[in-house]
PDB file of C-alpha atoms in Angstrom:
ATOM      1  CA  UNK A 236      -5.605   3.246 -12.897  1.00 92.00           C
ATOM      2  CA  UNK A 237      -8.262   4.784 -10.603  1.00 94.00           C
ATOM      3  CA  UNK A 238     -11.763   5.482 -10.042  1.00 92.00           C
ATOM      4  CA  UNK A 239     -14.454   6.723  -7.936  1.00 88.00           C
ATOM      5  CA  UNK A 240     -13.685   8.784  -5.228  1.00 94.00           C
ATOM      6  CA  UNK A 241     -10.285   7.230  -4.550  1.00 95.00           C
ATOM      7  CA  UNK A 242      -8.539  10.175  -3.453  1.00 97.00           C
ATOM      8  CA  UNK A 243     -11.022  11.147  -1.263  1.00 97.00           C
ATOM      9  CA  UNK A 244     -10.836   8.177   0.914  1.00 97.00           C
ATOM     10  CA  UNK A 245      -7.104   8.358   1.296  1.00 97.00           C
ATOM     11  CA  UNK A 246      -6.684  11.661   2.148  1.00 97.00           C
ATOM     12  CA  UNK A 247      -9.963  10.926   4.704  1.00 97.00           C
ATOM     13  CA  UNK A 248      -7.912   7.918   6.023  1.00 97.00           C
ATOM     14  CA  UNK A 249      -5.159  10.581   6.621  1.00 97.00           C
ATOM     15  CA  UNK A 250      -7.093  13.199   8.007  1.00 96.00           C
ATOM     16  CA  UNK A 251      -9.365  10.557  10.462  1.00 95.00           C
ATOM     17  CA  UNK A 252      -6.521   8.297  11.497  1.00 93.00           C
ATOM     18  CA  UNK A 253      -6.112   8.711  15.447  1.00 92.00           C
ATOM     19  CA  UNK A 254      -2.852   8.839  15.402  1.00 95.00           C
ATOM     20  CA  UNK A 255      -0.189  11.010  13.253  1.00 97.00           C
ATOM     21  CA  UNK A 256       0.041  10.020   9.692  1.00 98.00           C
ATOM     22  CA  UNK A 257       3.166   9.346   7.889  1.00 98.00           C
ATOM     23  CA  UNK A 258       1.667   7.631   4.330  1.00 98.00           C
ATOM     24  CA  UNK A 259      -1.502   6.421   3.276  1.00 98.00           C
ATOM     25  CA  UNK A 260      -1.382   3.165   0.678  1.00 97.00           C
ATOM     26  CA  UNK A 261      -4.790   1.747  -0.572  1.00 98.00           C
ATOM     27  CA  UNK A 262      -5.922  -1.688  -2.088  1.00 96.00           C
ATOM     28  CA  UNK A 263      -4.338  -2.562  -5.079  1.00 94.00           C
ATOM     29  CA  UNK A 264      -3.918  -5.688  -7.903  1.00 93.00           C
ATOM     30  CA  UNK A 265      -0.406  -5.750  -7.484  1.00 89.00           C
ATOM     31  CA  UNK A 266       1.025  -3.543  -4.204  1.00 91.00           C
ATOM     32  CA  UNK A 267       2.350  -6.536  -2.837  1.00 90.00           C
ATOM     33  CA  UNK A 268       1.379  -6.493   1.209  1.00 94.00           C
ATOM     34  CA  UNK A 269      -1.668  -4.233   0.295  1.00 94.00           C
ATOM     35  CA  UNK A 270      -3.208  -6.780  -2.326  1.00 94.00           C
ATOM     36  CA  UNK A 271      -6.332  -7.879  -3.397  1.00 93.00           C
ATOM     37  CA  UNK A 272      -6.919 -10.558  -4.332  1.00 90.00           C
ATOM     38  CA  UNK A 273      -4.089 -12.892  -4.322  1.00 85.00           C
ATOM     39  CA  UNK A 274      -2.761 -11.183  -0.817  1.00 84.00           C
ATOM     40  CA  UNK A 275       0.529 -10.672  -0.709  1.00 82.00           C
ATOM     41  CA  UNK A 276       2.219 -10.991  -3.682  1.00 81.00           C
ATOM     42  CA  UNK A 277      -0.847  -9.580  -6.197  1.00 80.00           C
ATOM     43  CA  UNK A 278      -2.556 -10.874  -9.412  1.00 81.00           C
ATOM     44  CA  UNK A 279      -5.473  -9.587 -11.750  1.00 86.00           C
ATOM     45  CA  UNK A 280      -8.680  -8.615 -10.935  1.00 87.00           C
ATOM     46  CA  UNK A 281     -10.971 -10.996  -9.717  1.00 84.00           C
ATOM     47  CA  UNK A 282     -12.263 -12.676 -13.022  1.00 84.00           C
ATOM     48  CA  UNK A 283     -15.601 -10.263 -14.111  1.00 88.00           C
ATOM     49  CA  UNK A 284     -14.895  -7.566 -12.310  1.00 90.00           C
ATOM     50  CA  UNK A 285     -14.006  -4.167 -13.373  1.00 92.00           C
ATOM     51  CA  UNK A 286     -11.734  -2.017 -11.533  1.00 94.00           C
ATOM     52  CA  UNK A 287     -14.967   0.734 -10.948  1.00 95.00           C
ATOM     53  CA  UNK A 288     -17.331  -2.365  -9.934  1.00 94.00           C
ATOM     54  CA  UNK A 289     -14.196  -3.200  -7.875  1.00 94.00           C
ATOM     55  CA  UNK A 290     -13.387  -0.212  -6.217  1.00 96.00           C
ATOM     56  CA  UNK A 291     -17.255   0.817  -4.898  1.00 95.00           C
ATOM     57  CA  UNK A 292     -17.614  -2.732  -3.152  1.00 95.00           C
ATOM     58  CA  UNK A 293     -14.333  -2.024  -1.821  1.00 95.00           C
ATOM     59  CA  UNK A 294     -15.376   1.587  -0.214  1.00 96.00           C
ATOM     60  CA  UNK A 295     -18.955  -0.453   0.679  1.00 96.00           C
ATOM     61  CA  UNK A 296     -17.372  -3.120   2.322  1.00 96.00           C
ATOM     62  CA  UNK A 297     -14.642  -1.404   4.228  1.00 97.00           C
ATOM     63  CA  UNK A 298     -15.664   2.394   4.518  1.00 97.00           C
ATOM     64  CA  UNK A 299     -13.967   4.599   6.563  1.00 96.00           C
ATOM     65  CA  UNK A 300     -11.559   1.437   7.876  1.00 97.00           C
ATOM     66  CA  UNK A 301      -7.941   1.773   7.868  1.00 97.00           C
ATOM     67  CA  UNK A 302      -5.029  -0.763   8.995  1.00 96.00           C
ATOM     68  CA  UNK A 303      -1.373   0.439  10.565  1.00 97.00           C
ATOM     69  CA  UNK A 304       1.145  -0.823   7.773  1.00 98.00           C
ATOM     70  CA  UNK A 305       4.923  -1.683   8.377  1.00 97.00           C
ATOM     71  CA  UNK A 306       5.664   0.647   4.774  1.00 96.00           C
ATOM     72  CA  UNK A 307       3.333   2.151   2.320  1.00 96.00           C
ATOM     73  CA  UNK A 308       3.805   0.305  -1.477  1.00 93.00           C
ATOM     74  CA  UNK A 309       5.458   2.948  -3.664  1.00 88.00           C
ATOM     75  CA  UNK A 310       2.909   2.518  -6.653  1.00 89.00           C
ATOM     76  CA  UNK A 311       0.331   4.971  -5.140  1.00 94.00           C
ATOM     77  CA  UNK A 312       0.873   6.580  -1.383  1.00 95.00           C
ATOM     78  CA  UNK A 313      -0.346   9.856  -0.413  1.00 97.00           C
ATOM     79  CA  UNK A 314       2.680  11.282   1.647  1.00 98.00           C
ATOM     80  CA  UNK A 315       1.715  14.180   4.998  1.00 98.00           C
ATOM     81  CA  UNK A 316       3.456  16.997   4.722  1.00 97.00           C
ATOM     82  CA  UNK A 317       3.966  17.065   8.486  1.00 97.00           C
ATOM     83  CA  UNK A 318       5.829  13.871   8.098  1.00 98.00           C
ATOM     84  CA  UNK A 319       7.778  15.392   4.909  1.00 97.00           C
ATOM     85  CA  UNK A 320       8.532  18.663   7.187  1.00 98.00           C
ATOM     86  CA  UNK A 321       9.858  16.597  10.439  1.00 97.00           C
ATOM     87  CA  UNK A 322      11.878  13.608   9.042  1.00 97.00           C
ATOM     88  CA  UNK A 323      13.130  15.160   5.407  1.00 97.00           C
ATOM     89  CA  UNK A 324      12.064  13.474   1.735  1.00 96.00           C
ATOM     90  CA  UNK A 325      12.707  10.753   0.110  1.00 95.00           C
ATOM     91  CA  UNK A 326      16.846   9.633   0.367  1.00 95.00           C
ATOM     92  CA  UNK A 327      17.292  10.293  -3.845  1.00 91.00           C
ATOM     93  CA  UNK A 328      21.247  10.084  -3.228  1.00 92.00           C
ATOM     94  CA  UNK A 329      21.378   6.337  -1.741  1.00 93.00           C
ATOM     95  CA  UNK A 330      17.751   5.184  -3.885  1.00 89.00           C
ATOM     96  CA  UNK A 331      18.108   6.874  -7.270  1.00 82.00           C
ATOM     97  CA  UNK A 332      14.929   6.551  -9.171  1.00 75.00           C
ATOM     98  CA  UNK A 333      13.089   4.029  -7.886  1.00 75.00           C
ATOM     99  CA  UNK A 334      12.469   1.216  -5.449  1.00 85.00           C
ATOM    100  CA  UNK A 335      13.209   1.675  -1.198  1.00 92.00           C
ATOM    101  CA  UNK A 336      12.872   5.353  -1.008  1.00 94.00           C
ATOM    102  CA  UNK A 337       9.626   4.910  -0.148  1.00 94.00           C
ATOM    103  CA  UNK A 338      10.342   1.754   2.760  1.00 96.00           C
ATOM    104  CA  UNK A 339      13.432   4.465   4.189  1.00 97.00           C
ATOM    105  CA  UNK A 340      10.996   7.130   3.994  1.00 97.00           C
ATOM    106  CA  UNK A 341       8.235   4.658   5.859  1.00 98.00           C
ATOM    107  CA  UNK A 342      10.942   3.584   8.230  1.00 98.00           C
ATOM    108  CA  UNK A 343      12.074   7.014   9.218  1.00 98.00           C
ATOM    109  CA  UNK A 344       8.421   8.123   9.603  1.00 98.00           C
ATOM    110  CA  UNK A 345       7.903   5.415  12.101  1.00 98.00           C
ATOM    111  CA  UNK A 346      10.617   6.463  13.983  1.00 98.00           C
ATOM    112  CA  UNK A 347       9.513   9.843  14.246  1.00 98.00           C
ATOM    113  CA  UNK A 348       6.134   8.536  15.529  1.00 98.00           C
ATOM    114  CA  UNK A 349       4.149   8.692  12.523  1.00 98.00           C
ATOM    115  CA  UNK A 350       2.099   5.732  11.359  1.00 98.00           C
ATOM    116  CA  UNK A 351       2.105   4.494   7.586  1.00 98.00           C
ATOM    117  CA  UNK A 352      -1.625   3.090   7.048  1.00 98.00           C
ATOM    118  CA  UNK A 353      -4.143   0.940   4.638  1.00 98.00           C
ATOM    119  CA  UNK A 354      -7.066   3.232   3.613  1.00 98.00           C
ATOM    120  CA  UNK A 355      -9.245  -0.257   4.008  1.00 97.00           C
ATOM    121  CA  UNK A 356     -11.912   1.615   1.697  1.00 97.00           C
ATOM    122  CA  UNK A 357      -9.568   3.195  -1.504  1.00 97.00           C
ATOM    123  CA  UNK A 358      -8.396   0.443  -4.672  1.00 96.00           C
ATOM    124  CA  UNK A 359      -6.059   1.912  -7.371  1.00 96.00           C
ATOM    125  CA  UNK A 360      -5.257  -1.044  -9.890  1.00 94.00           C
ATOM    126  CA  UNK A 361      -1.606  -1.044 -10.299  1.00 88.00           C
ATOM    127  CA  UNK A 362      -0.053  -2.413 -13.764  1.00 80.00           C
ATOM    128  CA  UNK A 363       3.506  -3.400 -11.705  1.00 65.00           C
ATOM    129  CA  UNK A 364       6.967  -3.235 -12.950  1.00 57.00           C
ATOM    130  CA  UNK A 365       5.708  -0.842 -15.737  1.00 55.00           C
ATOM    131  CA  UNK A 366       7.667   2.601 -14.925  1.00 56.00           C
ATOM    132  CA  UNK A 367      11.024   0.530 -14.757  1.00 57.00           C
ATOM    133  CA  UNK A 368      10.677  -2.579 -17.040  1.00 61.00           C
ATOM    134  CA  UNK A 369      14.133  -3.926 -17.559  1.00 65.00           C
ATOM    135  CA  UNK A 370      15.458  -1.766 -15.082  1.00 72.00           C
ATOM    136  CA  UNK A 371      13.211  -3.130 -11.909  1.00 72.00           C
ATOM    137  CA  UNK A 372      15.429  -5.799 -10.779  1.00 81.00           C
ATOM    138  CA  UNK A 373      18.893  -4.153 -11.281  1.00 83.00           C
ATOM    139  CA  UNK A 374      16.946  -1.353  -9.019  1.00 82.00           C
ATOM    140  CA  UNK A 375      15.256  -3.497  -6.300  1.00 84.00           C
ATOM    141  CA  UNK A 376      18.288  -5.694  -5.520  1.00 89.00           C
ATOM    142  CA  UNK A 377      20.097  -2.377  -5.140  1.00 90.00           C
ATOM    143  CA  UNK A 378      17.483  -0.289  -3.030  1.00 91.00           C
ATOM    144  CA  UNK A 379      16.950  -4.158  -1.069  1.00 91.00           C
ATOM    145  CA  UNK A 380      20.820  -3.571   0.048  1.00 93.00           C
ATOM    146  CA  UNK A 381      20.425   0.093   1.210  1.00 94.00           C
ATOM    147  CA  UNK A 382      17.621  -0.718   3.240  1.00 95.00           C
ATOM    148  CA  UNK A 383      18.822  -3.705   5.123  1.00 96.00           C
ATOM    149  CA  UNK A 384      21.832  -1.688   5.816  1.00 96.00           C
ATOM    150  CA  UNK A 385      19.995   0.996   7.237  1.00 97.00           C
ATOM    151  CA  UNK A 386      17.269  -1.180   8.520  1.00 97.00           C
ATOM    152  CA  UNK A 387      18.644  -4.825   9.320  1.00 97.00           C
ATOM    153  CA  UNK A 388      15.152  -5.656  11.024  1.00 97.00           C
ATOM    154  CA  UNK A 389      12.713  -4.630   7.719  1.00 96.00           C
ATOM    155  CA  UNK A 390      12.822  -7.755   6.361  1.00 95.00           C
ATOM    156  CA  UNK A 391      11.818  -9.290   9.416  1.00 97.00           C
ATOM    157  CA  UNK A 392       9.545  -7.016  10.246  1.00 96.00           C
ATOM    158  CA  UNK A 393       7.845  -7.745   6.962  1.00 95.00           C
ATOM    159  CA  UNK A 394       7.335 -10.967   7.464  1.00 96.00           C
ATOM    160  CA  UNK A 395       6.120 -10.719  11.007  1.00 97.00           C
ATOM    161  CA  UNK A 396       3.340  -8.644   9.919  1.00 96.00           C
ATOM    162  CA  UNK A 397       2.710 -11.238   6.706  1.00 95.00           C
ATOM    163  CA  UNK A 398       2.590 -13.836   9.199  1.00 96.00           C
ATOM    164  CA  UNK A 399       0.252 -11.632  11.347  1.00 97.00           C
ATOM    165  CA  UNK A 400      -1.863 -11.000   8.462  1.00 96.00           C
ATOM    166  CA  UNK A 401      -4.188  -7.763  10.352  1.00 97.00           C
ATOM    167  CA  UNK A 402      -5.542  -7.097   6.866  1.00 96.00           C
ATOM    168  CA  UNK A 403      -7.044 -10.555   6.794  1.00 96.00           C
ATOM    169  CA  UNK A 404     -10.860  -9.455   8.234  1.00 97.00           C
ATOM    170  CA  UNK A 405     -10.843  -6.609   5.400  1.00 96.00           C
ATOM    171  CA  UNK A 406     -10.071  -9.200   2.687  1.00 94.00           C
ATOM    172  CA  UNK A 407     -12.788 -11.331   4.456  1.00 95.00           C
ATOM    173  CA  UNK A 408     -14.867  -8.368   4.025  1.00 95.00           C
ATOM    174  CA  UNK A 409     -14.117  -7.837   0.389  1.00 94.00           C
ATOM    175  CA  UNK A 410     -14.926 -11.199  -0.118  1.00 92.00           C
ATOM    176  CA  UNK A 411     -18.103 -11.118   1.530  1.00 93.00           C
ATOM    177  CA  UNK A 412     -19.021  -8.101  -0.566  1.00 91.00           C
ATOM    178  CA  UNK A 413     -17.924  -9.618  -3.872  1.00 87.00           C
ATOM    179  CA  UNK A 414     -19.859 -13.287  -3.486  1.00 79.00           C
ATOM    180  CA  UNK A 415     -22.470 -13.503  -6.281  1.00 68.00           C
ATOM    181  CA  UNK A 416     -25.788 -13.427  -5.225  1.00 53.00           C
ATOM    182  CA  UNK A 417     -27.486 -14.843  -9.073  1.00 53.00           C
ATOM    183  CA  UNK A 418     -24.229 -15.548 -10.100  1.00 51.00           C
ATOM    184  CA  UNK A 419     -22.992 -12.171 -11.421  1.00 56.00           C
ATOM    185  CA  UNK A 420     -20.242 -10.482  -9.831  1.00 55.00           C
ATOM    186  CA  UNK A 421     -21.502  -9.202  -6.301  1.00 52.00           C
TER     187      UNK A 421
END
């Protein structure tokens, strides 16, 4: 679900990124290391907010401010075409439909010298799980081999940057932005 001008800021975050863009991911409920709240795994929105209320502090608070990330999160990632035109698509033949052709994509990218980034300003609500259902775990343990085949140091790498936590001073920042001031949301 979107709203506001959340296109805008990605492909801005694309376009104004000083350094060659791969993928652009933004904010989400549930996009795992791009999540707010409940950073990294996801939840709901913060109680009595709605996603437009959400999604203007959000471009407020962090406008213009983008983060390098070790993937983009599948759910909603605007994709260069320069990156598309020097390292190939998405890998449909070892991913199928769904889940890690977006992390071998990401991975490839990087390797190529493109950056995959956090438009710091954007928030898409994501529902999760919804375009797979009973199919999502079959389909993530699956793409989950592929990728540590081809990339035995993701995992790692994952949890490096979790550990790291750069987005932290955004989600301070959100935070900031969302305190009520009477005691209505922000």
């Amino acid at each position: 679900l979107v709203a506001g001008r959340w296109l805008d800021r990605i492909v801005s975050a694309a376009r104004n990124h000083h350094e060659p863009v791969a993928t652009v991911t933004p904010w989400s409920n549930n996009a795992t290391i791009c999540s707010y709240p409940g950073w990294p795994q996801g939840g709901a929105l913060p109680e009595g907010w709605t996603l437009e209320a959400l999604a203007a502090k959000c471009a407020e608070a962090n406008s213009g401010r983008t983060v390098p990330l070790p993937t983009a999160v599948g759910f909603c990632m605007f994709v260069a075409r320069a990156a598309l035109n020097q390292v190939g698509m998405f890998d449909v033949a070892a991913f199928g439909r769904g889940y890690g052709e977006e992390n071998d994509f990401c991975l490839r990218a990087a390797a190529a010298g493109f950056h995959n980034i956090l438009a710091a300003d954007a928030y898409v609500q994501h529902l999760g799980g919804a375009s797979f259902s009973e199919e999502s775990r079959d389909l993530q343990r699956r793409a989950g081999a592929v990728i540590r085949e081809r990339w035995p140091d993701y995992d790692a790498a994952v949890a490096r940057y979790i550990a790291a936590d750069p987005l932290l001073p955004l989600r301070r920042r959100l935070d900031s932005a969302l305190e009520p001031v009477d005691g209505t949301p922000g």
